[in-house]
XYZ file of C-alpha atoms in Angstrom:
554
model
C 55.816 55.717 210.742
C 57.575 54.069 207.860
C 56.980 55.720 204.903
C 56.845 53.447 201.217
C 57.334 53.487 197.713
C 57.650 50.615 194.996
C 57.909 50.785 191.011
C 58.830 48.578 188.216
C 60.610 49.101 185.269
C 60.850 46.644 182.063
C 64.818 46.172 181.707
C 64.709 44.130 178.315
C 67.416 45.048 176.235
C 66.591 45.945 172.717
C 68.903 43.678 170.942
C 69.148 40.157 169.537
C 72.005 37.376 168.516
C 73.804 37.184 171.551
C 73.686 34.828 174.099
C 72.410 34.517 177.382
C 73.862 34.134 181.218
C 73.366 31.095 183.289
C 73.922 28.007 181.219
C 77.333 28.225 180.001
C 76.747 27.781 176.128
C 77.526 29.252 173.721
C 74.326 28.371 171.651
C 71.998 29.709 174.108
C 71.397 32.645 172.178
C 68.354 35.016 172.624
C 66.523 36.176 169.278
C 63.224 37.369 170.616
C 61.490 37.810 173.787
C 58.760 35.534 175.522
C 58.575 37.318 178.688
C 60.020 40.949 179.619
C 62.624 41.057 182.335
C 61.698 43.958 185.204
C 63.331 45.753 187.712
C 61.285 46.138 190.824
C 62.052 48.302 193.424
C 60.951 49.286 196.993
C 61.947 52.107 199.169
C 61.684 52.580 202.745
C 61.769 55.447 205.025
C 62.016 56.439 208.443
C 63.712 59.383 210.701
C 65.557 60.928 207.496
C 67.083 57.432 207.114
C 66.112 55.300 203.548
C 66.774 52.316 202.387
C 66.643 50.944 198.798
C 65.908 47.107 197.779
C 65.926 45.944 194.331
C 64.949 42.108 192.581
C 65.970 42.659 189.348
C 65.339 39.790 186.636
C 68.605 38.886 185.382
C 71.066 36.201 186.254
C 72.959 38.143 189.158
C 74.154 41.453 190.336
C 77.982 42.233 188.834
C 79.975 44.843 190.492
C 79.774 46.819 187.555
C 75.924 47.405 188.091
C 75.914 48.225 191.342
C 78.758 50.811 190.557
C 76.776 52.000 187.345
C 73.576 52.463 189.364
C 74.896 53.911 192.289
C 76.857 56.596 189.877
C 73.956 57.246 187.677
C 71.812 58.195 190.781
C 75.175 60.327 191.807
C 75.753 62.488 188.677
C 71.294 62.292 187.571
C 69.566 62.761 191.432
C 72.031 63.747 194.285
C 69.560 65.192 196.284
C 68.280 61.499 196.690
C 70.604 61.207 199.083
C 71.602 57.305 197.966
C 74.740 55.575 198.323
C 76.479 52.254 198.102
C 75.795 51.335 201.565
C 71.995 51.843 201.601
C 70.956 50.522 198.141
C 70.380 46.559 197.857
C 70.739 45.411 194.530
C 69.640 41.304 194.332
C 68.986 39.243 190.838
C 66.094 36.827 190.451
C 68.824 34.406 189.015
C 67.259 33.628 185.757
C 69.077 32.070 183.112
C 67.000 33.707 180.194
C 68.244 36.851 180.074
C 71.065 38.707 178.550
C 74.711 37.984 179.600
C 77.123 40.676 178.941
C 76.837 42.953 181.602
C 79.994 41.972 184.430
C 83.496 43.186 183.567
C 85.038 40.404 185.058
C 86.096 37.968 182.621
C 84.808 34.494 183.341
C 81.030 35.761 183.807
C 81.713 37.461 180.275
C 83.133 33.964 177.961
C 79.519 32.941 177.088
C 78.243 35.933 175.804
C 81.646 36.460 173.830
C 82.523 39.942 175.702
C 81.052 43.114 177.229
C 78.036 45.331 176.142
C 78.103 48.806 176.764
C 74.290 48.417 175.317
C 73.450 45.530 177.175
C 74.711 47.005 180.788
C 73.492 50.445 180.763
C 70.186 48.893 180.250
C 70.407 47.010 182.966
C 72.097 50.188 184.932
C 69.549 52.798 184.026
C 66.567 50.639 184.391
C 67.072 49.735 187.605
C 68.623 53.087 188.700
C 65.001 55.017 187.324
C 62.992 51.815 189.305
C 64.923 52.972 192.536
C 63.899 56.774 191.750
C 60.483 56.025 191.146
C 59.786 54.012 193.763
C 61.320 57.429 195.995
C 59.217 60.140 194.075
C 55.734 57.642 195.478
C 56.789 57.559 198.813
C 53.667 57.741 200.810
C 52.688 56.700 204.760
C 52.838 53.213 205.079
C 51.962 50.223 207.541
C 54.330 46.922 207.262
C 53.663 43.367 208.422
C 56.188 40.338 208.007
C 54.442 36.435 207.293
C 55.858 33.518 207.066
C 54.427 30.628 204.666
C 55.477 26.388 204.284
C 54.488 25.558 200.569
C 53.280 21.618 201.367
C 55.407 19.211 200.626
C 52.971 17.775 197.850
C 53.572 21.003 195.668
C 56.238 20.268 193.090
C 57.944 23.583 193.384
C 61.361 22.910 194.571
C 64.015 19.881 194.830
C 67.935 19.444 196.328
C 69.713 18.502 193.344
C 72.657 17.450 195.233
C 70.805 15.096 198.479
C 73.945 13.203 198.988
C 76.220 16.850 199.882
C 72.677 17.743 201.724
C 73.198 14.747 204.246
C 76.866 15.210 205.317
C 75.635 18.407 207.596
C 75.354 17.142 210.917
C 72.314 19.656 211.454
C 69.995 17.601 208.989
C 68.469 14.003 209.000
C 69.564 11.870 205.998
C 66.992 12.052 203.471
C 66.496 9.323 200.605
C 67.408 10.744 196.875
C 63.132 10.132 196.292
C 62.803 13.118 199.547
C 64.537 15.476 197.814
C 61.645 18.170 198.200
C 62.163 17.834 201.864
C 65.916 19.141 201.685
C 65.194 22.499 201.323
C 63.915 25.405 203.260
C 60.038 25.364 201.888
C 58.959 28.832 204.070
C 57.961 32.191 202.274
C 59.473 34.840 203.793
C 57.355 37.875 203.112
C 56.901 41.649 203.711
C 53.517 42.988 202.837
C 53.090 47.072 202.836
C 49.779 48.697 202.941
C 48.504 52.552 203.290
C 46.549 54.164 206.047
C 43.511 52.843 204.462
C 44.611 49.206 204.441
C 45.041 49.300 200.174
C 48.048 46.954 199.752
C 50.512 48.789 197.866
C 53.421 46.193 197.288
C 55.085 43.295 198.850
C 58.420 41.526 198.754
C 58.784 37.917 199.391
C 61.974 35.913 199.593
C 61.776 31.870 198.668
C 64.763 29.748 197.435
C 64.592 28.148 193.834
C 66.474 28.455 190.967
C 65.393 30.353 187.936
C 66.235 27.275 186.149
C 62.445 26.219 185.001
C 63.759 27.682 181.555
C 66.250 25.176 179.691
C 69.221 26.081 177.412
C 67.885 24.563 174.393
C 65.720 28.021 174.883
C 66.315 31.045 172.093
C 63.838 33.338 174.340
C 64.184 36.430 176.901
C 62.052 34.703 179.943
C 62.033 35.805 183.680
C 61.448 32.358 184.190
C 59.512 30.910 187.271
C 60.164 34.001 189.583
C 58.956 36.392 186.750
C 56.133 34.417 186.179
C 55.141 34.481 189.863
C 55.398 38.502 190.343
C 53.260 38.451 187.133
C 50.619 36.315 188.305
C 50.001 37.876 191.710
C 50.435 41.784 190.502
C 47.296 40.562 187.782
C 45.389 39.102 190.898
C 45.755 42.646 193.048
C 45.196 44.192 190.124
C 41.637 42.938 189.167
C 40.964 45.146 192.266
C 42.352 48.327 190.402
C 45.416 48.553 192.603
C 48.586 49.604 191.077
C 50.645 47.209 192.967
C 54.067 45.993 192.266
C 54.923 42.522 193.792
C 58.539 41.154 193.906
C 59.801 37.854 194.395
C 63.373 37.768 195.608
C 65.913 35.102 195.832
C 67.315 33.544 198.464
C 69.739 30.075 199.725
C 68.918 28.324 196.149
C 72.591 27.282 195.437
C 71.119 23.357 195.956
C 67.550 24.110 195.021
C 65.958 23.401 191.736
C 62.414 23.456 190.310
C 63.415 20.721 187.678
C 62.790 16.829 189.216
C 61.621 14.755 186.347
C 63.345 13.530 183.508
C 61.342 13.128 179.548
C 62.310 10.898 177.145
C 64.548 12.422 174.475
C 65.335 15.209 176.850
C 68.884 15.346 177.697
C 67.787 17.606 181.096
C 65.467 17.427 183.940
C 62.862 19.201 183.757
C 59.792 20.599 185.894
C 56.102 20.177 186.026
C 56.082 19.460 182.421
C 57.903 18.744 179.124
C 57.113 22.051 178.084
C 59.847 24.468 180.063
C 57.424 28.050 179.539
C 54.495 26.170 181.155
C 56.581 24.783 183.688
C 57.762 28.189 184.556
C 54.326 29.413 184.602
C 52.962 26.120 186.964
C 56.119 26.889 189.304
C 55.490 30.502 189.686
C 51.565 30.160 190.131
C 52.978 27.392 192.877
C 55.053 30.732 194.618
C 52.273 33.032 193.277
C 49.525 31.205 195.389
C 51.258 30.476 198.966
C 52.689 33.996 198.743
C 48.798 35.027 198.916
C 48.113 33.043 201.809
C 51.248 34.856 203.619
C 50.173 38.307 202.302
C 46.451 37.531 203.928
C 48.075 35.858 207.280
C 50.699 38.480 208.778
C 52.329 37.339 211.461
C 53.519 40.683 213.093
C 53.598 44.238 211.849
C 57.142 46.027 211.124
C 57.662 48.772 213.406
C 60.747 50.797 214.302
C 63.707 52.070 212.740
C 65.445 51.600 209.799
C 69.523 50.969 209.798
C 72.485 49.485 207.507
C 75.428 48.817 207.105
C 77.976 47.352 204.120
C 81.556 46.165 203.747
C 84.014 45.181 201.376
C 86.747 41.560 202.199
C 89.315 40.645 200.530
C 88.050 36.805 200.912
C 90.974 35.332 198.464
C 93.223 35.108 201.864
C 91.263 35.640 204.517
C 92.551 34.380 208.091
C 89.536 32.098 209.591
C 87.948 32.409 213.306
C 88.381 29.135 214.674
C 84.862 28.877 216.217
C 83.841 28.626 212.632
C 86.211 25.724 211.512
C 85.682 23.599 214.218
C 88.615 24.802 216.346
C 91.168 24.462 213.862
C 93.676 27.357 213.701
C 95.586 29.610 211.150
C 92.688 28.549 209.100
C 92.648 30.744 205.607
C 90.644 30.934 202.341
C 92.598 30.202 199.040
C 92.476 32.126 195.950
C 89.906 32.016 194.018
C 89.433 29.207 191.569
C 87.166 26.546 189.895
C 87.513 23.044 190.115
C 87.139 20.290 187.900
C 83.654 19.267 188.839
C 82.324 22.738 187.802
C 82.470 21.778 183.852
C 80.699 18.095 184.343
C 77.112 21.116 185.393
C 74.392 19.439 187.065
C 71.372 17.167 186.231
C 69.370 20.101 184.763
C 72.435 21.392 183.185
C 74.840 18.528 181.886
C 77.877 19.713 180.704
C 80.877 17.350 179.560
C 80.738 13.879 179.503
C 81.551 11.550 182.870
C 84.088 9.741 180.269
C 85.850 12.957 179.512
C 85.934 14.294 182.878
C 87.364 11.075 184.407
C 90.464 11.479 181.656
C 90.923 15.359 182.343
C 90.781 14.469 186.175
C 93.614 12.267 185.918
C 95.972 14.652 183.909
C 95.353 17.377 186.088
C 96.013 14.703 189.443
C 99.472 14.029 188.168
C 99.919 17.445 187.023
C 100.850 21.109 189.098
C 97.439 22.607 188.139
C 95.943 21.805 191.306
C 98.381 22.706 194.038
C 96.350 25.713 195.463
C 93.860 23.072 196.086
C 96.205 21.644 198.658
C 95.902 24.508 200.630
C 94.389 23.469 204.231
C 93.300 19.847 203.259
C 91.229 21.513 200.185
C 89.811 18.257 197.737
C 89.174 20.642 194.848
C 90.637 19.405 191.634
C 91.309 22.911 190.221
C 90.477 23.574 186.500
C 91.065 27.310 186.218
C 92.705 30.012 188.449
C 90.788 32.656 188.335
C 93.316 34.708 190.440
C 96.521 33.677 188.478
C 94.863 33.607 185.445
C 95.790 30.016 184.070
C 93.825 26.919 182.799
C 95.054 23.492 183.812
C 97.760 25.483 185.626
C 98.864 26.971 182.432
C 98.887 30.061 180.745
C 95.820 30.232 178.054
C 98.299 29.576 175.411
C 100.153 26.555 176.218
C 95.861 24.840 176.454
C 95.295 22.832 173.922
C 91.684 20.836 174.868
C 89.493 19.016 172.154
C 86.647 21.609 170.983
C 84.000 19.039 172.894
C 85.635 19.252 176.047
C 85.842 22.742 176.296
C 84.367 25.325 173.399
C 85.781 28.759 175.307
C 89.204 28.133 175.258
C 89.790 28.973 171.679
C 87.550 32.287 172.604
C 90.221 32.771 175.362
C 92.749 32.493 173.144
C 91.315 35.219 170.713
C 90.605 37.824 174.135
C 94.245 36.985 175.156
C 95.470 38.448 171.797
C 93.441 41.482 172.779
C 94.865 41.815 175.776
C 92.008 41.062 177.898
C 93.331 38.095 179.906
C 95.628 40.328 181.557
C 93.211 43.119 182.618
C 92.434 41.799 186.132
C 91.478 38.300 188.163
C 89.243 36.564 186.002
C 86.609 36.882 189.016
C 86.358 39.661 192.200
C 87.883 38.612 195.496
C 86.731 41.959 197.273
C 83.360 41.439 197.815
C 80.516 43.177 199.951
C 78.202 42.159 202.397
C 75.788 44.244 203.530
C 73.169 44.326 206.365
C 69.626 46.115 206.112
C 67.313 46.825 209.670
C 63.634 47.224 208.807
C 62.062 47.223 212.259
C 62.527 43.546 213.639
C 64.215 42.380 209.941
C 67.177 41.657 209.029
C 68.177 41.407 205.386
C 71.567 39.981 204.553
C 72.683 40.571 200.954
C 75.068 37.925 199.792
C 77.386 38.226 196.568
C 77.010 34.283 195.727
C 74.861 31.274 195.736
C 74.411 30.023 199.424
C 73.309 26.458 199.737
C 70.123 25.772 201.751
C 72.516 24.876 205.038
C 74.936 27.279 204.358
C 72.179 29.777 204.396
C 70.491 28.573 207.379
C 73.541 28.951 209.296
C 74.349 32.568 208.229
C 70.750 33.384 210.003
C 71.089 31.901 212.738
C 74.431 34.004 213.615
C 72.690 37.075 212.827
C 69.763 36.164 214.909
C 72.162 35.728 218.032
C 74.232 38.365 217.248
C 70.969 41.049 216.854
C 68.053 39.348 219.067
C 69.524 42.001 221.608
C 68.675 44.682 219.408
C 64.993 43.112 218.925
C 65.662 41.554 215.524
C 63.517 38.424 214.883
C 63.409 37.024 211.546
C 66.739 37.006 209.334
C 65.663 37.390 205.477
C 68.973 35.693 203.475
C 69.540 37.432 199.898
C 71.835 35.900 197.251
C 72.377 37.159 193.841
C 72.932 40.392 195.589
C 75.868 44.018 194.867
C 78.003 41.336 193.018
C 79.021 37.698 192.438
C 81.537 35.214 193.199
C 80.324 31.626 192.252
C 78.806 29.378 195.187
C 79.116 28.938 199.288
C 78.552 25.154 200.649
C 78.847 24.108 203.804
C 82.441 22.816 204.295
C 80.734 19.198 204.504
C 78.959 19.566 201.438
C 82.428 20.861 199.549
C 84.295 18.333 200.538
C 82.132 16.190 198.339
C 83.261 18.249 195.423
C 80.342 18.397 193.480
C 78.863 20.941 190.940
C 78.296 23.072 193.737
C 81.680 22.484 195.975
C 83.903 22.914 192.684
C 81.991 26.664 192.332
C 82.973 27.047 195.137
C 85.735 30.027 194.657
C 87.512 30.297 198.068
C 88.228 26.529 199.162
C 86.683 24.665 201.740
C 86.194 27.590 204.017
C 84.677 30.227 202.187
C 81.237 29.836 204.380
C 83.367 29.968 207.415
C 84.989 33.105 206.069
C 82.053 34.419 205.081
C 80.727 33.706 209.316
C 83.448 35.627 210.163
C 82.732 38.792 208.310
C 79.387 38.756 209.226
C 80.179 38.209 212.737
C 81.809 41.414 212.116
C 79.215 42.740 210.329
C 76.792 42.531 213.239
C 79.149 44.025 216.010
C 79.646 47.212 213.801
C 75.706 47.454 213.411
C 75.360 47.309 216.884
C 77.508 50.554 217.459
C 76.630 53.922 216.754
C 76.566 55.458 213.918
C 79.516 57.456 213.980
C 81.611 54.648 215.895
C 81.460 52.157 213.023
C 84.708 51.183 211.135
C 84.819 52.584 207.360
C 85.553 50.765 204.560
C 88.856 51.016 203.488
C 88.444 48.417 200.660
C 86.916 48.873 197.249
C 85.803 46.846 194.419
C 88.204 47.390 191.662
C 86.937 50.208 188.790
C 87.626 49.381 184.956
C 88.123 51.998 183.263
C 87.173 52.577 179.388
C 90.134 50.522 177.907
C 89.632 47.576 180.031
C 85.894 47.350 178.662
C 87.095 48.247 175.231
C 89.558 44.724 175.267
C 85.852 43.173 176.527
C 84.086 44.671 174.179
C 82.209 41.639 172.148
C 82.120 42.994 168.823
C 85.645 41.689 168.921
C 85.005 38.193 169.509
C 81.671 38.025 167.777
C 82.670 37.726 164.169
């Protein structure tokens, strides 16, 4: 017996005037709310082991939360008995919510610094969701669907088709077949009582939050959001208290937004007007998550495991099997290349003109030498490791305000201090594995293409079929962030995606190996697994007081 508890908690921050994560401007400032962000949560227990997984709406999961939750729960509820290693914490990926909240500095340049306010709403939300969702623990029964949304539903698009059809797994698809280059299946756990009253479900489908543009001024959930909404109102027409998430998954390449308007500088979705587009996408997920929830495909049975682990992925050595053969194979340290400030077609950032010029200074210049590293075609822009712009320290930059608006806010930090605090992004990162019966959940601290995540299941389905695992459930946006994870065909492209890509051409492959590791551990005993003997670094109150925004605000 598995027993079950869910809860949801609204995580809006009560402020206004600053600016929200996602789009990388400056402008896209939040001063009211449209929709409420939430923090659902759902708990599972069996044989005095528990897991915890979490969809919050917000653009990902920093380090910083996951440390703030998992110490809140520490020093408020001990006798909870939860821990790093058996509390999931994945994002929704929405781009209408708060920024803010990471103490790393690159995730903190467009909302102009760290707030204390900001993040402990986001940590004590979902921290009390978590609790809740323990304190209504109750006997439960479990079933697992799966569920293709047709390919006439306009729900979800490759924005990149070309990068798509350089994997030697897929059949070239026309730019017009872009809904085809995607992974279109629900994934979906549905949990019911004794007497058969559904009493929450989790489903994981991959599109990005994106339905929401940045000419928006509004706190929205966005598509996802309006989904959980629209199917808890259904279930709850029947006077069930039922709390229904919708998790992300492999959406690094997958957007909701296909068409382009006249006069709109984006492309958008289902229509001109981004809120009802959100709402038209999410009653899209809303309505073939029903069909899964009424059409289970087996019931969940058995017992519940983990296991997580920090990498140090900025120099990680490479198994050759997942390289093509080639050895001494390592990551690089992580960086951004050039391509990375051009965005994407819902999301343009500077012009092709400009980029072409700053692509040929950096060619001739030294900027770009980790890029060399192991055949690597990234153009690199910043170094998030070293610390430098255009291989130069931040105040030796000098770029026109249109080509890049944060460097004179990096200037102003680096008079703070603040530049020199840490990387500009993490390189120790976790991955973690959750067991629920014949499930496997893989929590993922970046944005996994569609391939790239189709690949990481199918090693965990070889490595764990012995064990009697049968479906692998892929979750980005999950315990932290680090930027992207294409395939090292698609990177090679160098793209949007391939240039936020932090590691270098092998970062998937790295990311194989660790959770080739990941699986043998799992598959030991308790007690015989290897400990962690990395952590994610800790900033203390002086770091987040050189963060702080109220510096940088005025």
């Amino acid at each position: 017996m598995i027993k079950f508890g869910c809860a949801s908690k609204n995580i809006t921050p009560d402020v206004t005037g600053v600016q929200m994560m996602g789009w990388g401007k400056f402008e896209n400032i939040a001063f009211g709310v449209a929709l409420p962000i939430h923090s659902r949560a759902f708990v599972f227990e069996s044989d005095n082991k528990k897991i915890a997984f979490v969809s919050a709406e917000i653009a990902f999961i920093s380090q910083s939360i996951k440390q703030g939750v998992i110490d809140f729960i520490n020093k408020n509820y001990p006798e909870k008995n939860f821990n790093d290693d058996n509390i999931m914490l994945s994002a929704t990926h929405t781009h209408s919510a708060f920024g803010g909240f990471s103490h790393y500095l690159l995730y903190l340049l467009t909302s102009k610094g760290y707030s204390k306010e900001i993040y402990q709403t986001y940590v004590e939300g979902i921290a009390k969701s978590i609790i809740e969702a323990d304190n209504n623990l109750t006997d439960s029964k479990l079933s697992f669907s799966i569920q293709e949304i047709p390919e006439n539903e306009p729900v979800a698009f490759n924005r990149v088709v070309k990068a798509y059809n350089q994997n030697p797994e897929v059949k070239n698809l026309e730019e017009n077949q872009a809904n085809l280059a995607i992974d279109r299946n629900i994934y979906l756990i549905k949990v019911y009582n004794q007497n058969n009253l559904p009493l929450g479900m989790i489903n994981w489908f991959a599109v990005h939050c994106t339905s929401i543009h940045n000419d928006n001024y509004l706190i929205h959930s966005d598509n996802k959001g309006c989904a959980s909404t629209d199917f808890e109102k259904e279930l709850k027409k029947e006077n069930i208290d039922f709390i229904a998430g919708f998790a992300q998954s492999s959406c690094g390449d997958v957007t909701p937004n296909f068409k382009k308007y006249d006069g709109s500088p984006f492309q958008r979705g289902i229509s001109e007007d981004d809120f009802i587009s959100a709402e038209l996408n999410g009653k899209i997920q809303s309505k073939y998550a029903k069909k899964a929830f009424d059409n289970p495909l087996f019931e969940i049975e058995g017992k519940i495991d983990f296991y997580q682990k920090y990498f140090d992925f900025s120099n990680m050595k490479v198994d050759p099997k997942f390289c093509n053969g080639l050895e001494n194979i390592y990551t690089t340290k992580q960086a951004i290349g050039i391509e990375m400030i051009g965005g994407t077609k819902e999301g343009p950032g500077i012009s092709e003109q400009l980029l072409s010029v700053l692509k040929s200074v950096l060619k001739i210049s030294k900027s770009d030498i980790l890029s060399r590293k192991n055949d690597d075609k990234k153009i690199v822009f910043a170094n998030m490791h070293d610390r430098t712009i255009m291989g130069k320290n931040i105040k030796n930059v000098s770029l026109p305000k249109n080509i890049d608006e944060m460097i004179p806010l990096l200037k102003k930090m680096d008079e703070k201090g603040a530049l020199d605090i840490s990387s500009w992004t993490p390189n120790i990162l976790p991955i973690q594995l959750l067991l629920l019966g014949k499930i496997a959940i893989i929590g993922l601290p970046a944005e996994f293409t569609t391939i790239s995540g189709k690949r990481v299941k199918k090693l965990i389905l070889d490595k764990l079929e012995k064990i009697g695992i049968e479906q692998v459930i892929v979750s980005c946006y999950t315990n932290s962030y680090s930027g992207y994870v294409t395939t090292p065909e698609e990177y090679d492209m160098q793209f949007y995606e391939g240039a936020s890509t932090h590691f270098g051409k092998w970062t998937l492959s790295a990311y194989q190996t660790c959770i080739e590791k990941l699986c043998d551990e799992i598959l030991k005993p308790e007690e015989e697994r290897e400990k962690n003997n990395l952590s994610p670094r800790i900033f203390d109150e002086k770091d987040l007081e050189k963060l702080n925004l109220e510096y940088y605000v005025k």
